[in-house]
Amino acid sequence: MAGTQDMFDAIVMADESKKMKVLESLIGMIQKFPYDDPTYDKLHEDLDRIRGKFKQLCSLLNVQPDFKISAEGSGLAF
């Protein structure tokens, strides 16, 4: 049974490693995004990549993001 446990542990660690790599990639993409340049020629391409990476991370973490916006607005308050 020890071999089975070792294999299970290796699978779990590989899965966690993949999640961390995707998360680090998403953070890097967000940090490099040029927020101050509205004329950035790859704006839509980079946003699509960020959105795709976010969806990938949600899938790996088995979470369903909720982006519902109510009639009153986004629901954000300051």
XYZ file of N, CA, C and O in Angstrom:
312
model
N 0.804 -1.204 0.000
C 0.000 0.000 0.000
C 0.843 1.263 0.000
O 0.367 2.299 -0.395
N 2.092 1.172 0.480
C 2.939 2.358 0.534
C 3.190 2.903 -0.865
O 3.241 4.101 -1.069
N 3.327 2.026 -1.842
C 3.536 2.469 -3.208
C 2.332 3.228 -3.745
O 2.469 4.209 -4.466
N 1.139 2.770 -3.375
C -0.081 3.443 -3.793
C -0.166 4.833 -3.180
O -0.526 5.800 -3.859
N 0.183 4.943 -1.915
C 0.160 6.241 -1.233
C 1.177 7.189 -1.853
O 0.895 8.364 -2.051
N 2.370 6.659 -2.182
C 3.395 7.489 -2.820
C 2.912 8.000 -4.175
O 3.137 9.163 -4.522
N 2.243 7.146 -4.933
C 1.730 7.561 -6.238
C 0.632 8.612 -6.051
O 0.605 9.608 -6.772
N -0.248 8.411 -5.098
C -1.303 9.377 -4.818
C -0.704 10.724 -4.421
O -1.124 11.776 -4.908
N 0.300 10.691 -3.537
C 0.964 11.931 -3.112
C 1.615 12.644 -4.290
O 1.557 13.877 -4.393
N 2.214 11.895 -5.196
C 2.857 12.491 -6.373
C 1.821 13.152 -7.278
O 2.051 14.242 -7.806
N 0.663 12.512 -7.436
C -0.407 13.081 -8.266
C -0.923 14.365 -7.640
O -1.123 15.373 -8.329
N -1.141 14.354 -6.328
C -1.634 15.553 -5.630
C -0.623 16.687 -5.754
O -0.990 17.831 -6.034
N 0.656 16.386 -5.561
C 1.688 17.427 -5.653
C 1.779 17.983 -7.069
O 1.945 19.184 -7.257
N 1.662 17.139 -8.080
C 1.708 17.613 -9.466
C 0.515 18.511 -9.753
O 0.645 19.538 -10.424
N -0.654 18.123 -9.227
C -1.854 18.929 -9.424
C -1.703 20.292 -8.755
O -2.031 21.322 -9.343
N -1.190 20.315 -7.544
C -0.979 21.574 -6.832
C 0.068 22.428 -7.549
O -0.076 23.646 -7.634
N 1.094 21.789 -8.075
C 2.137 22.513 -8.803
C 1.559 23.180 -10.048
O 1.885 24.333 -10.361
N 0.674 22.480 -10.754
C 0.051 23.049 -11.946
C -0.817 24.246 -11.575
O -0.806 25.274 -12.252
N -1.568 24.127 -10.484
C -2.411 25.237 -10.036
C -1.550 26.453 -9.717
O -1.902 27.580 -10.078
N -0.437 26.235 -9.037
C 0.448 27.349 -8.679
C 1.059 27.991 -9.927
O 1.171 29.212 -10.004
N 1.425 27.178 -10.901
C 2.004 27.720 -12.134
C 0.991 28.586 -12.875
O 1.331 29.661 -13.374
N -0.255 28.119 -12.940
C -1.297 28.889 -13.621
C -1.558 30.185 -12.855
O -1.690 31.255 -13.456
N -1.624 30.095 -11.530
C -1.843 31.293 -10.709
C -0.702 32.295 -10.884
O -0.948 33.489 -11.079
N 0.531 31.821 -10.850
C 1.680 32.713 -11.028
C 1.672 33.344 -12.414
O 2.004 34.524 -12.568
N 1.269 32.582 -13.413
C 1.184 33.113 -14.772
C 0.127 34.214 -14.853
O 0.370 35.276 -15.449
N -1.029 33.977 -14.248
C -2.104 34.977 -14.244
C -1.651 36.250 -13.531
O -1.854 37.358 -14.035
N -1.019 36.107 -12.392
C -0.527 37.275 -11.651
C 0.472 38.049 -12.485
O 0.416 39.277 -12.566
N 1.370 37.344 -13.148
C 2.365 38.003 -14.003
C 1.715 38.764 -15.146
O 2.118 39.891 -15.467
N 0.705 38.170 -15.761
C 0.009 38.833 -16.864
C -0.684 40.108 -16.376
O -0.658 41.133 -17.067
N -1.284 40.043 -15.207
C -1.972 41.210 -14.650
C -0.974 42.294 -14.282
O -1.207 43.478 -14.541
N 0.150 41.912 -13.713
C 1.160 42.891 -13.320
C 1.783 43.590 -14.525
O 2.138 44.759 -14.449
N 1.912 42.884 -15.635
C 2.531 43.455 -16.836
C 1.547 44.236 -17.700
O 1.947 44.902 -18.646
N 0.271 44.153 -17.387
C -0.738 44.804 -18.210
C -0.592 46.326 -18.132
O -0.493 46.892 -17.048
N -0.556 47.010 -19.284
C -0.357 48.462 -19.309
C -1.656 49.237 -19.028
O -2.341 49.672 -19.947
N -1.981 49.409 -17.765
C -3.221 50.090 -17.374
C -3.252 51.552 -17.817
O -4.309 52.112 -18.046
N -2.104 52.179 -17.904
C -2.030 53.616 -18.172
C -1.964 53.970 -19.655
O -1.869 55.142 -19.996
N -2.024 52.967 -20.532
C -1.878 53.243 -21.960
C -3.146 52.829 -22.721
O -3.271 51.684 -23.159
N -4.094 53.759 -22.889
C -5.338 53.418 -23.591
C -5.133 53.153 -25.085
O -6.022 52.622 -25.743
N -3.968 53.501 -25.618
C -3.703 53.270 -27.034
C -2.931 51.974 -27.267
O -2.498 51.711 -28.389
N -2.771 51.180 -26.241
C -2.041 49.909 -26.340
C -2.663 49.045 -27.429
O -3.859 48.735 -27.383
N -1.864 48.671 -28.423
C -2.405 47.998 -29.604
C -2.813 46.543 -29.371
O -3.595 45.998 -30.141
N -2.353 45.929 -28.311
C -2.715 44.535 -28.036
C -3.664 44.425 -26.834
O -3.734 43.393 -26.184
N -4.398 45.493 -26.573
C -5.289 45.543 -25.422
C -6.261 44.365 -25.391
O -6.327 43.622 -24.420
N -6.995 44.176 -26.462
C -8.008 43.117 -26.505
C -7.381 41.730 -26.478
O -7.914 40.821 -25.821
N -6.258 41.563 -27.148
C -5.575 40.268 -27.145
C -5.116 39.902 -25.739
O -5.306 38.768 -25.289
N -4.513 40.859 -25.039
C -4.034 40.588 -23.686
C -5.187 40.361 -22.715
O -5.104 39.489 -21.841
N -6.263 41.104 -22.870
C -7.435 40.880 -22.014
C -8.026 39.487 -22.254
O -8.434 38.812 -21.295
N -8.051 39.056 -23.496
C -8.540 37.703 -23.800
C -7.641 36.643 -23.168
O -8.129 35.635 -22.653
N -6.334 36.869 -23.200
C -5.407 35.923 -22.581
C -5.606 35.875 -21.064
O -5.601 34.804 -20.466
N -5.758 37.037 -20.453
C -5.985 37.099 -19.000
C -7.296 36.403 -18.656
O -7.362 35.617 -17.700
N -8.333 36.677 -19.428
C -9.631 36.041 -19.192
C -9.529 34.522 -19.329
O -10.066 33.765 -18.508
N -8.813 34.059 -20.322
C -8.631 32.625 -20.525
C -7.857 31.974 -19.394
O -8.207 30.874 -18.933
N -6.818 32.652 -18.923
C -6.027 32.120 -17.813
C -6.853 32.079 -16.543
O -6.776 31.124 -15.763
N -7.692 33.095 -16.339
C -8.573 33.118 -15.172
C -9.569 31.959 -15.225
O -9.788 31.269 -14.227
N -10.131 31.710 -16.396
C -11.069 30.593 -16.549
C -10.374 29.263 -16.296
O -10.932 28.352 -15.678
N -9.137 29.147 -16.777
C -8.367 27.922 -16.549
C -8.142 27.706 -15.056
O -8.305 26.600 -14.550
N -7.776 28.769 -14.352
C -7.540 28.670 -12.913
C -8.826 28.291 -12.179
O -8.813 27.426 -11.300
N -9.935 28.907 -12.545
C -11.222 28.566 -11.915
C -11.547 27.094 -12.129
O -12.024 26.417 -11.214
N -11.279 26.602 -13.318
C -11.544 25.197 -13.619
C -10.658 24.283 -12.775
O -11.131 23.291 -12.221
N -9.381 24.624 -12.667
C -8.464 23.814 -11.867
C -8.848 23.808 -10.391
O -8.683 22.805 -9.698
N -9.363 24.935 -9.915
C -9.750 25.049 -8.511
C -11.177 24.571 -8.267
O -11.638 24.548 -7.132
N -11.872 24.220 -9.358
C -13.253 23.751 -9.288
C -14.165 24.780 -8.622
O -14.934 24.461 -7.716
N -14.048 26.027 -9.082
C -14.913 27.097 -8.594
C -15.660 27.713 -9.776
O -15.160 27.741 -10.892
N -16.841 28.203 -9.496
C -17.647 28.861 -10.506
C -17.678 30.356 -10.185
O -18.297 30.757 -9.203
N -17.011 31.178 -10.999
C -17.055 32.624 -10.736
C -18.448 33.177 -10.977
O -19.160 32.716 -11.867
N -18.835 34.129 -10.173
C -20.161 34.733 -10.278
C -19.985 36.198 -10.652
O -19.526 37.000 -9.856
N -20.343 36.541 -11.886
C -20.169 37.897 -12.376
C -21.500 38.587 -12.625
O -21.604 39.449 -13.473
N -22.507 38.208 -11.911
C -23.830 38.800 -12.117
C -23.830 40.248 -11.645
O -23.338 40.569 -10.578
N -24.384 41.102 -12.483
C -24.491 42.515 -12.160
C -25.971 42.844 -12.000
O -26.772 42.559 -12.894
N -26.309 43.425 -10.895
C -27.721 43.740 -10.643
C -28.141 45.002 -11.397
O -27.320 45.725 -11.949
N -29.423 45.286 -11.394
C -29.947 46.457 -12.065
C -29.439 47.746 -11.420
O -29.354 48.774 -12.055
N -29.075 47.680 -10.147
C -28.579 48.854 -9.431
C -27.121 49.165 -9.750
O -26.589 50.165 -9.332
N -26.453 48.280 -10.430
C -25.052 48.495 -10.764
C -24.230 47.285 -10.357
O -24.741 46.186 -10.206
N -22.956 47.512 -10.172
C -22.060 46.386 -9.900
C -22.141 45.904 -8.457
O -21.604 44.859 -8.144
N -22.748 46.674 -7.593
C -22.830 46.253 -6.203
C -21.609 46.638 -5.403
O -21.503 46.295 -4.232
N -20.680 47.339 -5.998
C -19.504 47.779 -5.278
C -19.817 49.050 -4.512
O -20.508 49.936 -4.989
N -19.304 49.118 -3.312
C -19.532 50.313 -2.483
C -18.209 50.750 -1.888
O -17.372 49.926 -1.530
N -18.039 52.038 -1.800
C -16.801 52.578 -1.229
C -17.130 53.455 -0.047
O -18.135 54.063 0.062
